[in-house]
Amino acid sequence: MVLDSPGAPLREAELTVPEPGSGQVLVAVDVCGVCRTDLHVVDGELAEPKLPLVPGHQIVGRVVEAGPGARRFARGARVGVPWLGWTCGECRYCLSGRENLCDRARFTGYQLDGGYAEVAVADERFCFPVPEGYDDVQAAPLLCAGLIGYRALRLTGDAERLGLYGFGASAHIVAQVARHEGRRVFAFTRAGDEAAQAFARELGAEWAGDALGPAPEELDAAIIFAPAGELVPAALAAVAKGGTVVCAGIHMSDIPSFPYDLLWGERVLRSVANLTRRDAEEFLELAPRVPVKTQVETFPLRAANDALARLRAGEIRGAAVLQVVPGGA
Ligand SMILES: [Zn+2]
Ligand SMILES: [Zn+2]
């Protein structure tokens, strides 16, 4: 499924099977998760995607061929391919353990063709073994919703009372990890979204309610997953002195002006950008121990536009996943 120009629907196309280059593997895609970032790419909210582009960066598949020098995975090995597709290894960010900020990083399903396809090529250094015990469909949302959510959760430090703003794919995973770590979870959704609020309570949130209404008590940290700038002052108002608000999305509408009082008291406002390979290793090791159970809605690959539309409308419970072989895996 190909994006020709932002704003246009994806087009079903027959493409040439790519050759894995040096250090790359060719992966037969079983499933690919649908991420909100895919929506931002398709809707033109992220600048200068590769065009035409195969979107998708939560790939679970099997290695079918190795390019020159690639020997990390045996043929047939199940791998996950996430958003971070390549880094330079030599800039000041890469050299200081912050490859997520690499100036020359390339991202799967954005600057590199991704997983809304039957095959994809990936740099083997940025592929990960998928934890056993997860089938392909269940595993796909771990690869971005899970990884980025995990990085955002780490940036909240040891916050006990955690607010999650927007209860979609990422929050439904983070809530489980946070409960596992003994944190208290408060879920903030669109006003009146009782389905999302009930879903959050099922996953261990002790309270769920309107994101722009009052919080039931002070929070120690908040993570904003929804791409709505007006949530930033709301979350700052909800956190206690010294608390952190993490913006976890790659795109957000403008943040309205707010009084300095909301930031005063050593409150911290920050974003989380991308992931490092270390985040992926840590989270994929942790997920089965929680154990994180993902809730997914599946679509055949050729229904990618429907999946994106339902995500845009806030109609997905948990995560959306495209299946290359419908009903398979
Ligand atoms: Zn770099
Ligand atoms: Zn993503």
PDB file of N, CA, C and O in Angstrom, residues 1-34:
ATOM      1  N   MET A   1       0.867  -1.171   0.000  1.00  0.00           N
ATOM      2  CA  MET A   1       0.000   0.000   0.000  1.00  0.00           C
ATOM      3  C   MET A   1       0.909   1.227   0.000  1.00  0.00           C
ATOM      4  O   MET A   1       1.762   1.382   0.873  1.00  0.00           O
ATOM      5  N   VAL A   2       0.709   2.093  -0.984  1.00  0.00           N
ATOM      6  CA  VAL A   2       1.682   3.146  -1.274  1.00  0.00           C
ATOM      7  C   VAL A   2       1.057   4.528  -1.075  1.00  0.00           C
ATOM      8  O   VAL A   2      -0.069   4.766  -1.493  1.00  0.00           O
ATOM      9  N   LEU A   3       1.832   5.401  -0.433  1.00  0.00           N
ATOM     10  CA  LEU A   3       1.462   6.812  -0.340  1.00  0.00           C
ATOM     11  C   LEU A   3       2.153   7.555  -1.484  1.00  0.00           C
ATOM     12  O   LEU A   3       3.380   7.581  -1.563  1.00  0.00           O
ATOM     13  N   ASP A   4       1.354   8.132  -2.388  1.00  0.00           N
ATOM     14  CA  ASP A   4       1.936   8.910  -3.491  1.00  0.00           C
ATOM     15  C   ASP A   4       2.109  10.365  -3.097  1.00  0.00           C
ATOM     16  O   ASP A   4       3.086  11.003  -3.468  1.00  0.00           O
ATOM     17  N   SER A   5       1.126  10.891  -2.393  1.00  0.00           N
ATOM     18  CA  SER A   5       1.263  12.271  -1.923  1.00  0.00           C
ATOM     19  C   SER A   5       0.422  12.426  -0.665  1.00  0.00           C
ATOM     20  O   SER A   5      -0.664  11.838  -0.557  1.00  0.00           O
ATOM     21  N   PRO A   6       0.940  13.196   0.303  1.00  0.00           N
ATOM     22  CA  PRO A   6       0.221  13.353   1.567  1.00  0.00           C
ATOM     23  C   PRO A   6      -1.184  13.886   1.335  1.00  0.00           C
ATOM     24  O   PRO A   6      -1.401  14.730   0.470  1.00  0.00           O
ATOM     25  N   GLY A   7      -2.117  13.344   2.089  1.00  0.00           N
ATOM     26  CA  GLY A   7      -3.502  13.757   1.957  1.00  0.00           C
ATOM     27  C   GLY A   7      -4.308  12.853   1.043  1.00  0.00           C
ATOM     28  O   GLY A   7      -5.533  12.855   1.096  1.00  0.00           O
ATOM     29  N   ALA A   8      -3.616  12.083   0.208  1.00  0.00           N
ATOM     30  CA  ALA A   8      -4.315  11.164  -0.691  1.00  0.00           C
ATOM     31  C   ALA A   8      -4.408   9.792  -0.025  1.00  0.00           C
ATOM     32  O   ALA A   8      -3.556   9.439   0.779  1.00  0.00           O
ATOM     33  N   PRO A   9      -5.443   9.015  -0.351  1.00  0.00           N
ATOM     34  CA  PRO A   9      -5.503   7.660   0.209  1.00  0.00           C
ATOM     35  C   PRO A   9      -4.329   6.809  -0.283  1.00  0.00           C
ATOM     36  O   PRO A   9      -3.761   7.095  -1.351  1.00  0.00           O
ATOM     37  N   LEU A  10      -4.008   5.788   0.463  1.00  0.00           N
ATOM     38  CA  LEU A  10      -2.973   4.858   0.009  1.00  0.00           C
ATOM     39  C   LEU A  10      -3.508   4.092  -1.198  1.00  0.00           C
ATOM     40  O   LEU A  10      -4.698   3.858  -1.335  1.00  0.00           O
ATOM     41  N   ARG A  11      -2.566   3.722  -2.042  1.00  0.00           N
ATOM     42  CA  ARG A  11      -2.926   3.030  -3.283  1.00  0.00           C
ATOM     43  C   ARG A  11      -2.331   1.625  -3.254  1.00  0.00           C
ATOM     44  O   ARG A  11      -1.182   1.438  -2.880  1.00  0.00           O
ATOM     45  N   GLU A  12      -3.174   0.657  -3.645  1.00  0.00           N
ATOM     46  CA  GLU A  12      -2.668  -0.709  -3.744  1.00  0.00           C
ATOM     47  C   GLU A  12      -1.815  -0.816  -5.000  1.00  0.00           C
ATOM     48  O   GLU A  12      -2.259  -0.398  -6.074  1.00  0.00           O
ATOM     49  N   ALA A  13      -0.608  -1.340  -4.844  1.00  0.00           N
ATOM     50  CA  ALA A  13       0.303  -1.355  -5.991  1.00  0.00           C
ATOM     51  C   ALA A  13       1.142  -2.624  -5.983  1.00  0.00           C
ATOM     52  O   ALA A  13       1.347  -3.241  -4.941  1.00  0.00           O
ATOM     53  N   GLU A  14       1.594  -3.002  -7.154  1.00  0.00           N
ATOM     54  CA  GLU A  14       2.558  -4.096  -7.278  1.00  0.00           C
ATOM     55  C   GLU A  14       3.944  -3.467  -7.413  1.00  0.00           C
ATOM     56  O   GLU A  14       4.185  -2.721  -8.353  1.00  0.00           O
ATOM     57  N   LEU A  15       4.818  -3.746  -6.454  1.00  0.00           N
ATOM     58  CA  LEU A  15       6.163  -3.170  -6.482  1.00  0.00           C
ATOM     59  C   LEU A  15       7.180  -4.276  -6.707  1.00  0.00           C
ATOM     60  O   LEU A  15       6.918  -5.445  -6.424  1.00  0.00           O
ATOM     61  N   THR A  16       8.349  -3.889  -7.178  1.00  0.00           N
ATOM     62  CA  THR A  16       9.437  -4.851  -7.323  1.00  0.00           C
ATOM     63  C   THR A  16       9.942  -5.246  -5.944  1.00  0.00           C
ATOM     64  O   THR A  16      10.052  -4.388  -5.059  1.00  0.00           O
ATOM     65  N   VAL A  17      10.225  -6.516  -5.746  1.00  0.00           N
ATOM     66  CA  VAL A  17      10.781  -6.954  -4.459  1.00  0.00           C
ATOM     67  C   VAL A  17      12.157  -6.325  -4.285  1.00  0.00           C
ATOM     68  O   VAL A  17      13.016  -6.456  -5.167  1.00  0.00           O
ATOM     69  N   PRO A  18      12.373  -5.594  -3.181  1.00  0.00           N
ATOM     70  CA  PRO A  18      13.673  -4.924  -3.018  1.00  0.00           C
ATOM     71  C   PRO A  18      14.792  -5.925  -2.713  1.00  0.00           C
ATOM     72  O   PRO A  18      14.556  -6.971  -2.120  1.00  0.00           O
ATOM     73  N   GLU A  19      15.989  -5.584  -3.145  1.00  0.00           N
ATOM     74  CA  GLU A  19      17.181  -6.390  -2.861  1.00  0.00           C
ATOM     75  C   GLU A  19      17.758  -5.929  -1.540  1.00  0.00           C
ATOM     76  O   GLU A  19      17.985  -4.734  -1.354  1.00  0.00           O
ATOM     77  N   PRO A  20      18.027  -6.845  -0.615  1.00  0.00           N
ATOM     78  CA  PRO A  20      18.691  -6.390   0.608  1.00  0.00           C
ATOM     79  C   PRO A  20      20.120  -5.945   0.302  1.00  0.00           C
ATOM     80  O   PRO A  20      20.872  -6.662  -0.343  1.00  0.00           O
ATOM     81  N   GLY A  21      20.465  -4.740   0.734  1.00  0.00           N
ATOM     82  CA  GLY A  21      21.804  -4.222   0.525  1.00  0.00           C
ATOM     83  C   GLY A  21      22.738  -4.709   1.624  1.00  0.00           C
ATOM     84  O   GLY A  21      22.392  -5.572   2.435  1.00  0.00           O
ATOM     85  N   SER A  22      23.914  -4.113   1.667  1.00  0.00           N
ATOM     86  CA  SER A  22      24.919  -4.499   2.646  1.00  0.00           C
ATOM     87  C   SER A  22      24.366  -4.340   4.066  1.00  0.00           C
ATOM     88  O   SER A  22      23.849  -3.283   4.422  1.00  0.00           O
ATOM     89  N   GLY A  23      24.431  -5.412   4.852  1.00  0.00           N
ATOM     90  CA  GLY A  23      23.975  -5.350   6.239  1.00  0.00           C
ATOM     91  C   GLY A  23      22.464  -5.373   6.396  1.00  0.00           C
ATOM     92  O   GLY A  23      21.949  -5.230   7.507  1.00  0.00           O
ATOM     93  N   GLN A  24      21.763  -5.557   5.313  1.00  0.00           N
ATOM     94  CA  GLN A  24      20.296  -5.564   5.391  1.00  0.00           C
ATOM     95  C   GLN A  24      19.738  -6.974   5.249  1.00  0.00           C
ATOM     96  O   GLN A  24      20.383  -7.857   4.681  1.00  0.00           O
ATOM     97  N   VAL A  25      18.521  -7.124   5.756  1.00  0.00           N
ATOM     98  CA  VAL A  25      17.789  -8.370   5.542  1.00  0.00           C
ATOM     99  C   VAL A  25      16.495  -8.063   4.785  1.00  0.00           C
ATOM    100  O   VAL A  25      15.935  -6.966   4.909  1.00  0.00           O
ATOM    101  N   LEU A  26      16.069  -9.050   4.024  1.00  0.00           N
ATOM    102  CA  LEU A  26      14.751  -8.974   3.389  1.00  0.00           C
ATOM    103  C   LEU A  26      13.787  -9.723   4.300  1.00  0.00           C
ATOM    104  O   LEU A  26      14.042 -10.875   4.666  1.00  0.00           O
ATOM    105  N   VAL A  27      12.719  -9.053   4.676  1.00  0.00           N
ATOM    106  CA  VAL A  27      11.768  -9.618   5.632  1.00  0.00           C
ATOM    107  C   VAL A  27      10.431  -9.843   4.929  1.00  0.00           C
ATOM    108  O   VAL A  27       9.907  -8.935   4.271  1.00  0.00           O
ATOM    109  N   ALA A  28       9.921 -11.073   5.042  1.00  0.00           N
ATOM    110  CA  ALA A  28       8.544 -11.335   4.598  1.00  0.00           C
ATOM    111  C   ALA A  28       7.632 -10.856   5.719  1.00  0.00           C
ATOM    112  O   ALA A  28       7.684 -11.373   6.836  1.00  0.00           O
ATOM    113  N   VAL A  29       6.827  -9.856   5.433  1.00  0.00           N
ATOM    114  CA  VAL A  29       6.004  -9.224   6.464  1.00  0.00           C
ATOM    115  C   VAL A  29       4.792 -10.114   6.752  1.00  0.00           C
ATOM    116  O   VAL A  29       4.062 -10.495   5.826  1.00  0.00           O
ATOM    117  N   ASP A  30       4.610 -10.461   8.020  1.00  0.00           N
ATOM    118  CA  ASP A  30       3.380 -11.168   8.412  1.00  0.00           C
ATOM    119  C   ASP A  30       2.298 -10.165   8.797  1.00  0.00           C
ATOM    120  O   ASP A  30       1.164 -10.265   8.369  1.00  0.00           O
ATOM    121  N   VAL A  31       2.686  -9.215   9.647  1.00  0.00           N
ATOM    122  CA  VAL A  31       1.737  -8.202  10.103  1.00  0.00           C
ATOM    123  C   VAL A  31       2.484  -6.880  10.258  1.00  0.00           C
ATOM    124  O   VAL A  31       3.712  -6.862  10.404  1.00  0.00           O
ATOM    125  N   CYS A  32       1.737  -5.787  10.252  1.00  0.00           N
ATOM    126  CA  CYS A  32       2.332  -4.488  10.541  1.00  0.00           C
ATOM    127  C   CYS A  32       1.329  -3.672  11.346  1.00  0.00           C
ATOM    128  O   CYS A  32       0.189  -3.476  10.919  1.00  0.00           O
ATOM    129  N   GLY A  33       1.755  -3.207  12.491  1.00  0.00           N
ATOM    130  CA  GLY A  33       0.899  -2.377  13.325  1.00  0.00           C
ATOM    131  C   GLY A  33       0.683  -1.010  12.687  1.00  0.00           C
ATOM    132  O   GLY A  33       1.510  -0.534  11.908  1.00  0.00           O
ATOM    133  N   VAL A  34      -0.442  -0.412  13.023  1.00  0.00           N
ATOM    134  CA  VAL A  34      -0.774   0.929  12.535  1.00  0.00           C
ATOM    135  C   VAL A  34      -0.574   1.890  13.704  1.00  0.00           C
ATOM    136  O   VAL A  34      -1.136   1.704  14.774  1.00  0.00           O
TER     137      VAL A  34
END
